[in-house]
mmCIF file with all atom_site columns, N, CA and C in Angstrom:
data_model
loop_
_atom_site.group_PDB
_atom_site.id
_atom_site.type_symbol
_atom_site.label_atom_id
_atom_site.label_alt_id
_atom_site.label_comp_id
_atom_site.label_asym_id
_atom_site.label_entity_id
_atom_site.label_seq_id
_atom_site.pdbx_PDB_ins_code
_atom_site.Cartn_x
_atom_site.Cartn_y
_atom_site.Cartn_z
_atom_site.occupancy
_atom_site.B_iso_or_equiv
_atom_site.pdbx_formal_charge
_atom_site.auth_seq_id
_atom_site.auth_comp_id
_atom_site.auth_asym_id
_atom_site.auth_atom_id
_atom_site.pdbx_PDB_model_num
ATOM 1   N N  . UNK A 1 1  ? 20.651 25.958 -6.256 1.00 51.00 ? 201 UNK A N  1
ATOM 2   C CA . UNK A 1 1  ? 20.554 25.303 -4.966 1.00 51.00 ? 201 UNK A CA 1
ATOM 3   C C  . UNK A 1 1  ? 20.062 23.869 -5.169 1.00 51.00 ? 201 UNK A C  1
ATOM 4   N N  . UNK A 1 2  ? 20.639 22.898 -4.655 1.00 59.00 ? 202 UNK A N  1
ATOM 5   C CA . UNK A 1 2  ? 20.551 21.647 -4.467 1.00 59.00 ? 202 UNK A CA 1
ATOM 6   C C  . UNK A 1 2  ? 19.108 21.385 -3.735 1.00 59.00 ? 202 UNK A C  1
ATOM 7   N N  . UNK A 1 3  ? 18.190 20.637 -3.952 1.00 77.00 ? 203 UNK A N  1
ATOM 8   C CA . UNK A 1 3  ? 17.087 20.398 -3.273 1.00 77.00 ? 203 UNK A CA 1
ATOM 9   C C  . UNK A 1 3  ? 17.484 19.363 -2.118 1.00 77.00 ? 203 UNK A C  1
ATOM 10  N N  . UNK A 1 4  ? 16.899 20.242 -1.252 1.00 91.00 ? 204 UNK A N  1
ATOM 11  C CA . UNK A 1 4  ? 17.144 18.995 0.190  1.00 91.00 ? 204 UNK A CA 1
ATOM 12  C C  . UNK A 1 4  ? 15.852 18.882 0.694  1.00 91.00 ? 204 UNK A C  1
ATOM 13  N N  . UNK A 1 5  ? 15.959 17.748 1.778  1.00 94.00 ? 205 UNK A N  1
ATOM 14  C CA . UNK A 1 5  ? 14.527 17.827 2.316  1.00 94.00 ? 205 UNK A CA 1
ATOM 15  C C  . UNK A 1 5  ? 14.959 18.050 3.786  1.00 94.00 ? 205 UNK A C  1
ATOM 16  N N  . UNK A 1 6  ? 13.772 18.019 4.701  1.00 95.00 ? 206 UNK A N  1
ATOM 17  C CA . UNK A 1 6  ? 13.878 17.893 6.512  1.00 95.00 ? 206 UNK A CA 1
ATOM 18  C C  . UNK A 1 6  ? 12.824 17.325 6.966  1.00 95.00 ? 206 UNK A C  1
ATOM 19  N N  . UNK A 1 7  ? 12.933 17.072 7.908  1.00 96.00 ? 207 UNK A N  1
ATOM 20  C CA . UNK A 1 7  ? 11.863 16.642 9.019  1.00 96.00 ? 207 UNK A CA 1
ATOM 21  C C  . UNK A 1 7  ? 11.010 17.359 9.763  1.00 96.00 ? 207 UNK A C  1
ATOM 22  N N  . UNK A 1 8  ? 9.594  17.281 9.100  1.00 95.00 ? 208 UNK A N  1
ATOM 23  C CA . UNK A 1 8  ? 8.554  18.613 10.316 1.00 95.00 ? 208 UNK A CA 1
ATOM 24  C C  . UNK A 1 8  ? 7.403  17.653 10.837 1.00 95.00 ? 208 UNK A C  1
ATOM 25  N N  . UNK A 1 9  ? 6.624  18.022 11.810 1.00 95.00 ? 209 UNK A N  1
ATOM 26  C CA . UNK A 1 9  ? 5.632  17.351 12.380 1.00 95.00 ? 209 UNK A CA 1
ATOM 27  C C  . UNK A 1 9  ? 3.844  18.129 11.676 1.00 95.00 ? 209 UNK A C  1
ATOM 28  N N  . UNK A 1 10 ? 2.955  17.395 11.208 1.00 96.00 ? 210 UNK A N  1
ATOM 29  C CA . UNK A 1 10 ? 1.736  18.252 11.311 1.00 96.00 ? 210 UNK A CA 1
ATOM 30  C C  . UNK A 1 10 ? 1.164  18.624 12.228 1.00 96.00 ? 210 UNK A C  1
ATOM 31  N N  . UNK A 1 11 ? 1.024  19.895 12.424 1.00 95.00 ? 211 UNK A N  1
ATOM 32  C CA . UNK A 1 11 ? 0.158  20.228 13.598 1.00 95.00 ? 211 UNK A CA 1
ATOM 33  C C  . UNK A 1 11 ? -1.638 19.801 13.669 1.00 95.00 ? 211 UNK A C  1
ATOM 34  N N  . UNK A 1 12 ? -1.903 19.174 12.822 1.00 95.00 ? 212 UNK A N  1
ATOM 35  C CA . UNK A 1 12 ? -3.152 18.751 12.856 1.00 95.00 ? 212 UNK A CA 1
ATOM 36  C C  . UNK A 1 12 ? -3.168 17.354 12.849 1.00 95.00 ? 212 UNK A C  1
ATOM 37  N N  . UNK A 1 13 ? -2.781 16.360 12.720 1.00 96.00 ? 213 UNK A N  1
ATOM 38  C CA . UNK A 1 13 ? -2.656 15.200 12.988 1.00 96.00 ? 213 UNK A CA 1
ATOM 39  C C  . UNK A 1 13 ? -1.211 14.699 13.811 1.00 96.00 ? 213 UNK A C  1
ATOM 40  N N  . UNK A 1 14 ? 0.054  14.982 13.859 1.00 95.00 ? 214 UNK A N  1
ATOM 41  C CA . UNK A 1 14 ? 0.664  15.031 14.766 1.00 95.00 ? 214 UNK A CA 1
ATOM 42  C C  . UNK A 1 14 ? 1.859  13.853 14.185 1.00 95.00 ? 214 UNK A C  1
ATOM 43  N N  . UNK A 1 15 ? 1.464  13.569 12.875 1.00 96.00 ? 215 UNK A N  1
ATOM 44  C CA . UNK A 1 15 ? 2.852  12.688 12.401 1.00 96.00 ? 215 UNK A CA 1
ATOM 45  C C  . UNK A 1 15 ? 3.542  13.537 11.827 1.00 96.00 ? 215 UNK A C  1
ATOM 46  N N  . UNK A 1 16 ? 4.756  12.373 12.101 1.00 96.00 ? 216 UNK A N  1
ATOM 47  C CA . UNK A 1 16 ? 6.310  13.524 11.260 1.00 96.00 ? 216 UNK A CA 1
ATOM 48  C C  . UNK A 1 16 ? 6.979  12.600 9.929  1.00 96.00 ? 216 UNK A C  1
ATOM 49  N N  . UNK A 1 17 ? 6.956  14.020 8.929  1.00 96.00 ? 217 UNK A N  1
ATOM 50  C CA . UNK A 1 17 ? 7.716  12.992 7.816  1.00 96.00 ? 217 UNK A CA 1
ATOM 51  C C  . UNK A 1 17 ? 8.477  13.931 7.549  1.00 96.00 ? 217 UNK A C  1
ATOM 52  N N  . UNK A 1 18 ? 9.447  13.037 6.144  1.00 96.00 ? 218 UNK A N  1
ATOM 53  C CA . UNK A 1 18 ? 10.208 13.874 5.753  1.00 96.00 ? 218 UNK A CA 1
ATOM 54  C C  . UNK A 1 18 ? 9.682  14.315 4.683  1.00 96.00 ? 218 UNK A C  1
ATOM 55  N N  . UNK A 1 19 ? 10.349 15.805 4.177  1.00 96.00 ? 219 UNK A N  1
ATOM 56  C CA . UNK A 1 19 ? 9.460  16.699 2.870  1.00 96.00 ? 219 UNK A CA 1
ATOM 57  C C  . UNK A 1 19 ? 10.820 17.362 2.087  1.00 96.00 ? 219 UNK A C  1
ATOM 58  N N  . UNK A 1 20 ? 10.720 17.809 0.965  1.00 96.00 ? 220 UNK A N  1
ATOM 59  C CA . UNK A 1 20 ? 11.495 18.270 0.260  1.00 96.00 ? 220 UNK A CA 1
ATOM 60  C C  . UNK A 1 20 ? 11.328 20.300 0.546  1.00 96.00 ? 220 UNK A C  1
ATOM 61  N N  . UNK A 1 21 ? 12.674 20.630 0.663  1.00 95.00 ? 221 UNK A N  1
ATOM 62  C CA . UNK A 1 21 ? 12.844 22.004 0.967  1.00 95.00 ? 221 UNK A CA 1
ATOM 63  C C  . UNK A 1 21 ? 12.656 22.680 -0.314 1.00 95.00 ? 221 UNK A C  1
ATOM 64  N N  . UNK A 1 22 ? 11.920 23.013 -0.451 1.00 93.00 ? 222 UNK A N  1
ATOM 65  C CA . UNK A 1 22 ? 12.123 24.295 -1.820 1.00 93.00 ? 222 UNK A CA 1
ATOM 66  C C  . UNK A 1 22 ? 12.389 25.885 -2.115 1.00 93.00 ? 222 UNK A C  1
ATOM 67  N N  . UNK A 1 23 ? 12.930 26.288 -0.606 1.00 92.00 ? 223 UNK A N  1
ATOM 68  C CA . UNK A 1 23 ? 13.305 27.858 -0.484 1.00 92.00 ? 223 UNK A CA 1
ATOM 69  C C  . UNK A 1 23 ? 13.892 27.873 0.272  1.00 92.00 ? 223 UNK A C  1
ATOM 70  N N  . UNK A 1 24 ? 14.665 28.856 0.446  1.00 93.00 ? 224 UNK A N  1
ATOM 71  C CA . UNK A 1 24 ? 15.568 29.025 1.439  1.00 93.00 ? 224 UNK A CA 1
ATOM 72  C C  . UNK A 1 24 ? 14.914 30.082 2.948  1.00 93.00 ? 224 UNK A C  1
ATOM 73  N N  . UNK A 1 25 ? 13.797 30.429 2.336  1.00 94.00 ? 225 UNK A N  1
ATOM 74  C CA . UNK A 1 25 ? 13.061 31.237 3.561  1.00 94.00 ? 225 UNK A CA 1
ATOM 75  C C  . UNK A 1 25 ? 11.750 32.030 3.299  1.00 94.00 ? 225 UNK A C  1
ATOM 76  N N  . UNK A 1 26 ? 10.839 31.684 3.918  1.00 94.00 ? 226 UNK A N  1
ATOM 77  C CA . UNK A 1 26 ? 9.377  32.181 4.108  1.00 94.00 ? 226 UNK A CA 1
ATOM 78  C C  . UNK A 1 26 ? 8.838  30.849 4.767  1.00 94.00 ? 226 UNK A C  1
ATOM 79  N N  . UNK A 1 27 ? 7.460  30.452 4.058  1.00 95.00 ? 227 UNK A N  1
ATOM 80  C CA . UNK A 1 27 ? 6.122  29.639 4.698  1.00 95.00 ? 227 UNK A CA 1
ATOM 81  C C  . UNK A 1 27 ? 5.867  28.843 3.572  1.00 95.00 ? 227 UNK A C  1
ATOM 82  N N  . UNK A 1 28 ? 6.464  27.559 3.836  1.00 96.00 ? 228 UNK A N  1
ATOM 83  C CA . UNK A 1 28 ? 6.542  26.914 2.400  1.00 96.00 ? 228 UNK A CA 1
ATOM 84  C C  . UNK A 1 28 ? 5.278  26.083 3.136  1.00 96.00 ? 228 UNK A C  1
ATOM 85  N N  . UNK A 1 29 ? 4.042  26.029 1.653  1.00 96.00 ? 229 UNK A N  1
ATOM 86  C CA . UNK A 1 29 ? 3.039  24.961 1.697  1.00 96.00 ? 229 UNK A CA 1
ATOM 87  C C  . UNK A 1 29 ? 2.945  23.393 1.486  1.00 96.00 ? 229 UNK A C  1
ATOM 88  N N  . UNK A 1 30 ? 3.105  22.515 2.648  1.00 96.00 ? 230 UNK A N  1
ATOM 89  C CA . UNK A 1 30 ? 3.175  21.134 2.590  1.00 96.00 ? 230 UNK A CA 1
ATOM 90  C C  . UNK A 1 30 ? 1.989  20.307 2.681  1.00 96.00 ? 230 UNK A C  1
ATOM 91  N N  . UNK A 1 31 ? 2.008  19.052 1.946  1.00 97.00 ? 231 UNK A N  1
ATOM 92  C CA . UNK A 1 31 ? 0.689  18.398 2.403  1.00 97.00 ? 231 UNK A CA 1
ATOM 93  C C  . UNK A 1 31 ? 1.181  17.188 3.294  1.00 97.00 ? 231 UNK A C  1
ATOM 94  N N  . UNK A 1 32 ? 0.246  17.020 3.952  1.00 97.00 ? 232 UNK A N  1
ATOM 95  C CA . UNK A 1 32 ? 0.748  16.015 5.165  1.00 97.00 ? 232 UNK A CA 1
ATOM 96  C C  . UNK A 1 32 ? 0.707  14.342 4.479  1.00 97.00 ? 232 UNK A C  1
ATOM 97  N N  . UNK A 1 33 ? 1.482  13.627 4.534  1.00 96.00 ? 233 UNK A N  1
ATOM 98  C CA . UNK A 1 33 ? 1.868  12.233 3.972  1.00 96.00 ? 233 UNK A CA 1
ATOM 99  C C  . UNK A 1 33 ? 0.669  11.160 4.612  1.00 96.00 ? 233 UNK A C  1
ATOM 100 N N  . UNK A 1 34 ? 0.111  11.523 6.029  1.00 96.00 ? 234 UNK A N  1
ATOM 101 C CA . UNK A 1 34 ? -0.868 10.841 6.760  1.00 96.00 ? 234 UNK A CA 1
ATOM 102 C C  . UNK A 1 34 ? -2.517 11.338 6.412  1.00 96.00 ? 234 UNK A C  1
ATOM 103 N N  . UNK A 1 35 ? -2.634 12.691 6.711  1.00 97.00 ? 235 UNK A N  1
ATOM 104 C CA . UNK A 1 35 ? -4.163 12.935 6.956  1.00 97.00 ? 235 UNK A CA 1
ATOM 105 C C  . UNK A 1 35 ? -4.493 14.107 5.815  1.00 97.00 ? 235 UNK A C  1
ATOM 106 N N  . UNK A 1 36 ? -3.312 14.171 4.913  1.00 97.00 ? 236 UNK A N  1
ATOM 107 C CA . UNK A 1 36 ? -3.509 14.675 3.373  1.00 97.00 ? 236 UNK A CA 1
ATOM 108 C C  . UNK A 1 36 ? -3.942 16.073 3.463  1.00 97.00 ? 236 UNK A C  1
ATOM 109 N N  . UNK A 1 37 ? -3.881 16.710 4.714  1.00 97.00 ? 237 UNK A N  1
ATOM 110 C CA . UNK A 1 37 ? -4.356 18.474 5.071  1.00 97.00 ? 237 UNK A CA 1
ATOM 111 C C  . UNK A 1 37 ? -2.984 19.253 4.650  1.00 97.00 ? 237 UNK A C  1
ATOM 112 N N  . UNK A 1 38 ? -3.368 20.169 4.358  1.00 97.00 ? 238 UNK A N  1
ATOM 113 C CA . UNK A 1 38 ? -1.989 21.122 3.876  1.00 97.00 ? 238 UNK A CA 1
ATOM 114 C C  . UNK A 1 38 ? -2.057 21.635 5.066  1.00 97.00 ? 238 UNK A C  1
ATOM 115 N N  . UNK A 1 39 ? -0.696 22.273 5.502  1.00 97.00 ? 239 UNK A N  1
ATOM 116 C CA . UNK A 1 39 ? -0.145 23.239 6.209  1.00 97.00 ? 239 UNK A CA 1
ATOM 117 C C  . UNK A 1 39 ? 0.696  24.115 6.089  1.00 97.00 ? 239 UNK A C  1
ATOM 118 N N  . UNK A 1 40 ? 1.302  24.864 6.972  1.00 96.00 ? 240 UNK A N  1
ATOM 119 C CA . UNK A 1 40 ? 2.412  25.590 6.445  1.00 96.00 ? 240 UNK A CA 1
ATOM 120 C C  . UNK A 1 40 ? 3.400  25.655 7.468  1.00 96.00 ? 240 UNK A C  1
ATOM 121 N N  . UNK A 1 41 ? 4.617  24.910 6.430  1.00 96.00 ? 241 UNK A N  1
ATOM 122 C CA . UNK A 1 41 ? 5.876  24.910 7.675  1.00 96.00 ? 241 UNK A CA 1
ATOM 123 C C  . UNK A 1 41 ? 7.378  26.608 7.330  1.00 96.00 ? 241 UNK A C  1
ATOM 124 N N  . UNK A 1 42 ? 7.420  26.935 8.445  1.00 96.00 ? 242 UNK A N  1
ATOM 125 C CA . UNK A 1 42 ? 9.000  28.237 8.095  1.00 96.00 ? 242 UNK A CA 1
ATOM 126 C C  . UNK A 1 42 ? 9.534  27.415 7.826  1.00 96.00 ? 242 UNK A C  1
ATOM 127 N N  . UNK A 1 43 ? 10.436 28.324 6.745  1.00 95.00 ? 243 UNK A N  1
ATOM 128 C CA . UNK A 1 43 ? 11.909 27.554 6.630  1.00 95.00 ? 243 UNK A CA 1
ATOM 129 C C  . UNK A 1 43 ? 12.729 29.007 6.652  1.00 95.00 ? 243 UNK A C  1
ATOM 130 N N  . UNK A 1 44 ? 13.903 28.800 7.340  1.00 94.00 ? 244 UNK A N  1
ATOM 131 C CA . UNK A 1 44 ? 15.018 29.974 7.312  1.00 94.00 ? 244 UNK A CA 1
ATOM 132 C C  . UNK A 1 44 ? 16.480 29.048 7.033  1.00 94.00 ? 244 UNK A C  1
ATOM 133 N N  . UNK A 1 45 ? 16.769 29.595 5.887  1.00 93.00 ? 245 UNK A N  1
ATOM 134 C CA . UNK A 1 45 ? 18.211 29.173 5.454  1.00 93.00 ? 245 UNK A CA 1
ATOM 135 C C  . UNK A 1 45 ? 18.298 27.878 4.813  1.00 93.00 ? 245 UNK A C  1
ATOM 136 N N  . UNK A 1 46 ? 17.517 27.505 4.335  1.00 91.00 ? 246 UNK A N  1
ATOM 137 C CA . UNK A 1 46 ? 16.909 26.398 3.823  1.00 91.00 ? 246 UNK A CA 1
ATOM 138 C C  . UNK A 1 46 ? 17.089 25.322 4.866  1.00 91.00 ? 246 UNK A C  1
ATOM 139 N N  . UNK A 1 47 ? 16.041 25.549 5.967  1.00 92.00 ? 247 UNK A N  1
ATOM 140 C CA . UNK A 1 47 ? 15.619 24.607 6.821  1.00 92.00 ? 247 UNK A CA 1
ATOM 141 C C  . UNK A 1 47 ? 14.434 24.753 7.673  1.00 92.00 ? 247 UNK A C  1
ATOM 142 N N  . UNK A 1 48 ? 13.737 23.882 7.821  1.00 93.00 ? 248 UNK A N  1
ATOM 143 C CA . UNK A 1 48 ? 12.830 23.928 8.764  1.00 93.00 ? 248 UNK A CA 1
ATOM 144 C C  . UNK A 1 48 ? 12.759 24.245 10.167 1.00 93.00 ? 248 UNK A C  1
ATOM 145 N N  . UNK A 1 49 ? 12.192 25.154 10.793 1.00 92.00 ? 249 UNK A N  1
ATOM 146 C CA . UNK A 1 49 ? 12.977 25.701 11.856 1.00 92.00 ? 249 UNK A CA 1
ATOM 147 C C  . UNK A 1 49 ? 11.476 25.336 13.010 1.00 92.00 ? 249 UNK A C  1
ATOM 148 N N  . UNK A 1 50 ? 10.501 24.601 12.653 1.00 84.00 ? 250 UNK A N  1
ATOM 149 C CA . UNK A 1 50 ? 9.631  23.876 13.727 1.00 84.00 ? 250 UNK A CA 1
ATOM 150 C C  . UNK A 1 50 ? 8.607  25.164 14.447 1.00 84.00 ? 250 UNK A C  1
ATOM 151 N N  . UNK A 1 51 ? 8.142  26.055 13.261 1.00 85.00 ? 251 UNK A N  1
ATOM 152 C CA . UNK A 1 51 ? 6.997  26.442 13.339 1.00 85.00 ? 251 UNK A CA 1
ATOM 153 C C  . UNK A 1 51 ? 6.008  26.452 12.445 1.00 85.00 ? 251 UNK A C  1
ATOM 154 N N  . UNK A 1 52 ? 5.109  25.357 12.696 1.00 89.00 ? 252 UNK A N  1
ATOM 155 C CA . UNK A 1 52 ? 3.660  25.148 11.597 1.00 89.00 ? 252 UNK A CA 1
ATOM 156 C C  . UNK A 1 52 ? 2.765  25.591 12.096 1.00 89.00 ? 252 UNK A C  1
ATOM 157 N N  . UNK A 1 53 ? 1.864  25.854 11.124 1.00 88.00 ? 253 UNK A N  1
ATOM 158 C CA . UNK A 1 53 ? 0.491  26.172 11.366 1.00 88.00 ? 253 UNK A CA 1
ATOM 159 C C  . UNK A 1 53 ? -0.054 26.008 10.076 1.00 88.00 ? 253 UNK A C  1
#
C-alpha cells in the first residue's frame, strides 16, 4: 500500500493538518503539528473518517 496522508482536526486544540495514513483501519496515534498532544484519529479504508479523541 502506497502511503497517503488526510486531513483531521485536534480535538484539543482545534487546528487541522495534514498527516500521513498508515493503516487501512483502527485508531491510528497522531501528534498534533500545533500543541504537540497526541491523539487518536479512525481511519476506515485508509481514510480518516473525523472521529478523534
Amino acid at each position: 500500500m502506497a502511503q497517503s496522508s488526510g486531513v483531521t482536526q485536534c480535538p484539543k486544540c482545534g487546528s487541522v493538518g495534514t498527516y500521513p495514513i498508515r493503516m487501512q483501519q483502527g485508531g491510528q496515534v497522531i501528534t498534533c503539528n500545533n500543541c504537540r498532544k497526541n491523539f487518536t484519529a479512525q481511519v476506515d479504508h485508509g481514510q480518516f473518517i473525523g472521529r478523534n479523541r
